[in-house]
XYZ file of C-alpha atoms in Angstrom:
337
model
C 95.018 161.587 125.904
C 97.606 159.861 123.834
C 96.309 156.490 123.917
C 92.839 157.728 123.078
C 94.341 159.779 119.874
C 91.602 158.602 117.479
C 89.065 160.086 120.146
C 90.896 163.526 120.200
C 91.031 163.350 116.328
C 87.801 162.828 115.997
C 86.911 165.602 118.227
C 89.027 168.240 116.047
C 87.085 167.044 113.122
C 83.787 167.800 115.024
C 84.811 170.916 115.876
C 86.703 172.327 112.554
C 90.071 172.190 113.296
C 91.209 168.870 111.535
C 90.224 167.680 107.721
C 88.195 164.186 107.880
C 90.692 163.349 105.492
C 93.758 163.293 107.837
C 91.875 159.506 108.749
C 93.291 158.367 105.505
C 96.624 158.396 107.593
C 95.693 157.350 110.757
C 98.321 154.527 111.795
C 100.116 154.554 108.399
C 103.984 154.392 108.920
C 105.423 157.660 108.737
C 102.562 160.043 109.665
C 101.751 162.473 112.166
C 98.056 161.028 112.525
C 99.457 157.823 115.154
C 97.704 155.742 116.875
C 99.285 156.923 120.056
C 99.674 160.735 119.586
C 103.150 162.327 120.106
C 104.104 165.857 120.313
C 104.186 166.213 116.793
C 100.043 164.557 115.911
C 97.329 167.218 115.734
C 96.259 168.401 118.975
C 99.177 167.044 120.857
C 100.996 169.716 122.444
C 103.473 167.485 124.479
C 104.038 163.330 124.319
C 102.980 160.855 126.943
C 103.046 157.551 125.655
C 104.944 157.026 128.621
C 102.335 156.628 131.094
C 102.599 159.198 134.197
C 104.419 161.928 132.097
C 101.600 163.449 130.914
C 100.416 164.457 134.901
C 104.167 166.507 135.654
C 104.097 168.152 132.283
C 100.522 169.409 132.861
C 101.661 170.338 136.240
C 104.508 172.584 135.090
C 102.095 173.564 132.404
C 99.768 174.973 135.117
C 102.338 176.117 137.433
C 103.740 178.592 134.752
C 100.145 179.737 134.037
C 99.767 180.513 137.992
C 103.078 182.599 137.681
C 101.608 184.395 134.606
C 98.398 184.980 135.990
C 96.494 183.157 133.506
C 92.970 182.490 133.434
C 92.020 178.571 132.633
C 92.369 175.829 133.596
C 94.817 172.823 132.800
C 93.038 169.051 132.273
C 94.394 165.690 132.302
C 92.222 162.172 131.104
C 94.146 159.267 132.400
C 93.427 155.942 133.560
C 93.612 154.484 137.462
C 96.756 151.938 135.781
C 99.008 154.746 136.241
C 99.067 155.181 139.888
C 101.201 152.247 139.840
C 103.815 154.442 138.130
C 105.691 155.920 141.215
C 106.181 159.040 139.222
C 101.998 159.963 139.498
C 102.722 160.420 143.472
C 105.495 162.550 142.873
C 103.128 164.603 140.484
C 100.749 164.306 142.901
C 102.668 165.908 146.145
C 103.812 168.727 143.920
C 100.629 169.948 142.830
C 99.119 170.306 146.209
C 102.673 171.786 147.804
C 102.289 174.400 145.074
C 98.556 174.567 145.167
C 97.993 174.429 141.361
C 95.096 174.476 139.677
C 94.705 171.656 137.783
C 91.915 168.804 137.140
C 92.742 164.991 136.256
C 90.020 162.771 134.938
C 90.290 159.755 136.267
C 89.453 156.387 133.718
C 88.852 153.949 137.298
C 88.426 150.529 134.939
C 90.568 148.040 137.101
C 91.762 146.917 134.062
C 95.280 146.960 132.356
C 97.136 145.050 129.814
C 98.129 141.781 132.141
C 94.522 141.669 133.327
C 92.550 143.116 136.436
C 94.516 145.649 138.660
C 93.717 144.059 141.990
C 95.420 140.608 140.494
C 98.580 142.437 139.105
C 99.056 145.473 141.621
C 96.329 146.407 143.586
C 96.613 150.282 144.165
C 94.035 149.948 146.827
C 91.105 152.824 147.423
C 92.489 155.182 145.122
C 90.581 158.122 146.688
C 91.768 157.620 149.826
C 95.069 157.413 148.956
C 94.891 161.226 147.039
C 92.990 162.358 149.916
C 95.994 161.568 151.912
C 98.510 163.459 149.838
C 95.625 166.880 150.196
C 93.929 166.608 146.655
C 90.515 166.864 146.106
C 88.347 163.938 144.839
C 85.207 163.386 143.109
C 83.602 159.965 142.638
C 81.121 159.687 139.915
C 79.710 157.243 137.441
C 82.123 157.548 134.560
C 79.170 156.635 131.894
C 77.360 159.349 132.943
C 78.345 162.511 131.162
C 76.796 165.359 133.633
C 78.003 163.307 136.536
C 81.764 164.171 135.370
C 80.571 168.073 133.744
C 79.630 168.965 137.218
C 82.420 167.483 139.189
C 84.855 169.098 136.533
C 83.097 172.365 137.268
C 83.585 172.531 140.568
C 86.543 175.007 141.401
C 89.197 174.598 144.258
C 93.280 176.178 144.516
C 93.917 172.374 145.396
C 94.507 169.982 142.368
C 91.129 168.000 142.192
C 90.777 164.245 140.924
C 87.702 163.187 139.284
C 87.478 159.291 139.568
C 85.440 157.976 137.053
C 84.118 154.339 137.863
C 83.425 152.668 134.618
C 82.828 149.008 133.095
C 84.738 148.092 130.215
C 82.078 145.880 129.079
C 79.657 148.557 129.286
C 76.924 148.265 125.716
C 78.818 144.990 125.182
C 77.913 142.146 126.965
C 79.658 140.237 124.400
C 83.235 141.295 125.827
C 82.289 139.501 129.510
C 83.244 136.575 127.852
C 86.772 137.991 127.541
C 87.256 139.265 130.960
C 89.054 139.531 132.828
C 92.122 140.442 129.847
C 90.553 142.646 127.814
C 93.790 144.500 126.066
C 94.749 143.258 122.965
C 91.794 141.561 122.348
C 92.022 139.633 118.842
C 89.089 137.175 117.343
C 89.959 133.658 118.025
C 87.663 132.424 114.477
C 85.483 133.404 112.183
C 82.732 132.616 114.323
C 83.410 135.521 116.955
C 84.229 137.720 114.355
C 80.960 137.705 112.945
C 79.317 138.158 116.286
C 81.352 141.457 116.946
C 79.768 142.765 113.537
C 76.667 141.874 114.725
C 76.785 144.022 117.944
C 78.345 146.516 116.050
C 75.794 147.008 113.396
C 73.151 146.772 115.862
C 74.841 149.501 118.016
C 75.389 151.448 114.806
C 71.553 150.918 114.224
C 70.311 152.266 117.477
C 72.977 155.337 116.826
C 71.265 156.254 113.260
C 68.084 155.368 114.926
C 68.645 158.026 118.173
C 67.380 161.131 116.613
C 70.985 162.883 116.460
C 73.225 163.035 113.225
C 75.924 160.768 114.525
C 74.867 157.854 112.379
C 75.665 160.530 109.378
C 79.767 160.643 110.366
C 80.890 156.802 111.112
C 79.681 153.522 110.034
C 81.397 150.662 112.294
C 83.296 147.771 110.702
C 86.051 145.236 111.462
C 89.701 145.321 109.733
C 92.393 142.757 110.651
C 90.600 141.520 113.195
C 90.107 145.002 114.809
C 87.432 146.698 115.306
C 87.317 150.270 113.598
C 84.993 152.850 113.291
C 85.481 154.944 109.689
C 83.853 157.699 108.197
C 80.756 156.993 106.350
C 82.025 159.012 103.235
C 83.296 156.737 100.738
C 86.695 157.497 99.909
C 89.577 155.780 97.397
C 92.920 154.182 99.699
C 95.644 156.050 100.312
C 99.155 155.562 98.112
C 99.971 154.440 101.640
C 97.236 151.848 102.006
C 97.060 150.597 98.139
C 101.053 150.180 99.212
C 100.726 147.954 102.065
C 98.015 146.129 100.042
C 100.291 145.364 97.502
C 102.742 144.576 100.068
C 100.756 141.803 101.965
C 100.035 140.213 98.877
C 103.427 139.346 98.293
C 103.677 138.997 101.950
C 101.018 136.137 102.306
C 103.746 134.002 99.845
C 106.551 134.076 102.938
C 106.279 131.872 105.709
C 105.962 134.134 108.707
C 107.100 132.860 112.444
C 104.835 133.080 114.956
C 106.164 134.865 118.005
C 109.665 132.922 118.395
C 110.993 134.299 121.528
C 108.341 132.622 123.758
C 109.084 129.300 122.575
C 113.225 129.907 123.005
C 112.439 130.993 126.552
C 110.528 128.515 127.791
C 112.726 125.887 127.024
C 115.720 127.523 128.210
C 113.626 128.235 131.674
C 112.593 125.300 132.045
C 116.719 124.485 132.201
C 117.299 127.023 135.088
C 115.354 127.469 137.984
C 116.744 129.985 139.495
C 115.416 132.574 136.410
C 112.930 134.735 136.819
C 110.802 136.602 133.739
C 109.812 140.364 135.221
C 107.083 142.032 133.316
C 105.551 145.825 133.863
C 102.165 145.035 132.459
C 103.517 143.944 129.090
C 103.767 140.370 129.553
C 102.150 139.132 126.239
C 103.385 142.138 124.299
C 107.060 140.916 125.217
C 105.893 137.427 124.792
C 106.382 135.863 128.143
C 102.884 135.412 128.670
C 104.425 130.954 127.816
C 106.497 131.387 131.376
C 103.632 133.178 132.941
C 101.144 130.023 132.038
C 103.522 127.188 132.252
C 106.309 128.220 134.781
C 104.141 130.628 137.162
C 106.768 129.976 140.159
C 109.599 131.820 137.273
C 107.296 134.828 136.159
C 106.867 137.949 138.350
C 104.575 140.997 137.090
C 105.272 144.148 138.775
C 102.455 146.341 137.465
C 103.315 149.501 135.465
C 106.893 150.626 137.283
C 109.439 150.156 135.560
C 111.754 152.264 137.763
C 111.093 149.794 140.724
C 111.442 146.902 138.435
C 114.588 148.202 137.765
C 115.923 148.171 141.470
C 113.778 144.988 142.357
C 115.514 142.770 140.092
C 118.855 144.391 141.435
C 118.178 142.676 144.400
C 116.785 139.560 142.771
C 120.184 139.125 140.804
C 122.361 139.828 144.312
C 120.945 136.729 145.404
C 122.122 134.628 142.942
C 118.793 134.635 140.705
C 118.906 135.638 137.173
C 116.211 138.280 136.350
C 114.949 138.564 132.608
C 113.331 141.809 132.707
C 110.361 142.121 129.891
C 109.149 145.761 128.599
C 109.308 147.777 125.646
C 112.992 149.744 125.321
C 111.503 153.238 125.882
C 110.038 152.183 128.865
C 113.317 150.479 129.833
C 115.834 153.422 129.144
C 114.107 156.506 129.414
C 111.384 155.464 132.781
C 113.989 154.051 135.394
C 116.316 156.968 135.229
């Protein structure tokens, strides 16, 4: 679970395997300890920042264990965004072809960076769909824990999907106000801030209040305007973090701009009609969130596939429009071919 790194983190600390003091890295430049795992961050055996890689690799990971006669079983936590990526369906067909063993939990939030799914690219009934291709499916409520145990349990030669309907709002009524974009989400004032660390300490509160030793491992808090949840031990910064303290006091004497390519673009769209902004679910990331608001007839978002954005715009730009495709360069270079 790339994405989720501080959970699996966490989780190694829990259980033995990881020093509580590896946090003092977490998302420092240079470390192992990211904020989305790679191959080389404790407990990552393979990278999948790329969303829909990590389904084939545990595939081939599971298909060499059937070959070996291995005992086990191979897992996979991902989120109902990535059966937009046309690789997942690919992934998908193998598995049950080659009858491997293999269980994918299923995040089913209808969320993703742009906003809802349904308004970006609607993948439809998402069981139906793998029912189709010969997987199994479980549907369960994703906040309840022996809901997933038991479908996770369950046994088959088949690949089996466990869909796992969840709010992201859930304990945090407070977020509804932000719906439906919930990626990304940064404080607008002061005001809001201090509401967040309200719910947070209250939540925290219940937690040391529940009878369990949780509320003896993490305190909650907010840090640049995200909120974190830290160990409870006190501990001195890093050389890493006293260094980026020192840096952004010198840095708060520079005058910083403010997202400049947004600006540039919209004025220069505004000049040709025929141009078209293409996004893959990244659209404020890459800043053309401007063209998406102002010039909504200019801005197309394809969901999370880059390798049909790719081709799509192809066609867009052999009738005489001119495509600006939006996305990160990994996703750009390594997903379309």
């Amino acid at each position: 679970p790339v994405h989720y790194a501080v959970v699996l983190y966490s989780l190694l600390v829990e259980i033995g395997r990881l020093d509580e003091k590896a946090f003092d890295d977490y998302n420092v430049d240079g470390s192992t300890v990211e904020l989305i795992g790679a191959e080389h961050s404790p407990g990552h055996a393979v990278t999948a920042g790329s969303l829909a890689q990590a389904l084939s690799q545990a595939a081939g990971i599971g298909y060499a264990r059937k070959l070996k006669n291995a005992t086990g079983r191979v897992a996979v936590y991902m989120s109902d965004g990535e059966f937009q990526e046309g690789q997942t369906w690919e992934a998908v067909q193998a598995m049950v072809n080659l009858k491997i063993n293999l269980v994918a939990v299923v995040d089913v939030n209808g969320q993703q960076c742009d906003g809802e799914m349904k308004q970006v690219c609607n993948v439809g009934d998402l069981a139906r769909k793998l029912r189709a291709f010969g997987a199994e499916v479980h549907q369960v409520n994703g906040h309840n824990v022996s809901e997933i145990e038991m479908a996770v349990r369950h046994r088959s030669e088949l690949p089996s999907f466990v869909l796992c309907n969840t709010n992201p709002c859930q304990g945090i009524p407070l977020m509804k106000a932000r719906a439906p974009k919930l990626h990304y989400v940064r404080f607008k004032d002061t005001a809001e801030k201090r509401q967040f660390e309200h719910v947070l300490a209250s939540m925290n509160h219940k937690v040391c209040n529940s009878g369990g030793n949780s509320g003896d491992i993490i305190r909650t808090g907010v840090t640049n305007n995200v909120l974190t949840f830290q160990s409870v031990a006190e501990r001195k910064p890093s050389a890493a973090e006293t260094s980026r303290g020192e840096f952004s006091k010198v840095a708060t004497k520079v005058d910083v701009v403010n997202r400049p390519h947004r600006a540039h673009l919209l004025e220069w769209m505004k000049l040709h009609p025929t141009a078209i902004v293409v996004t893959a679910d990244l659209t404020s990331s890459c800043e053309a969130d401007l063209i998406r608001d102002k010039l909504p007839q200019q801005y197309l978002s394809l969901g999370m596939a880059e390798q049909n954005m790719m081709s799509f715009c192809g066609g867009l730009a052999r009738e005489n429009f001119t495509p600006w495709i939006h996305t990160f360069g990994v996703f750009c270079t390594r997903r379309p071919f």
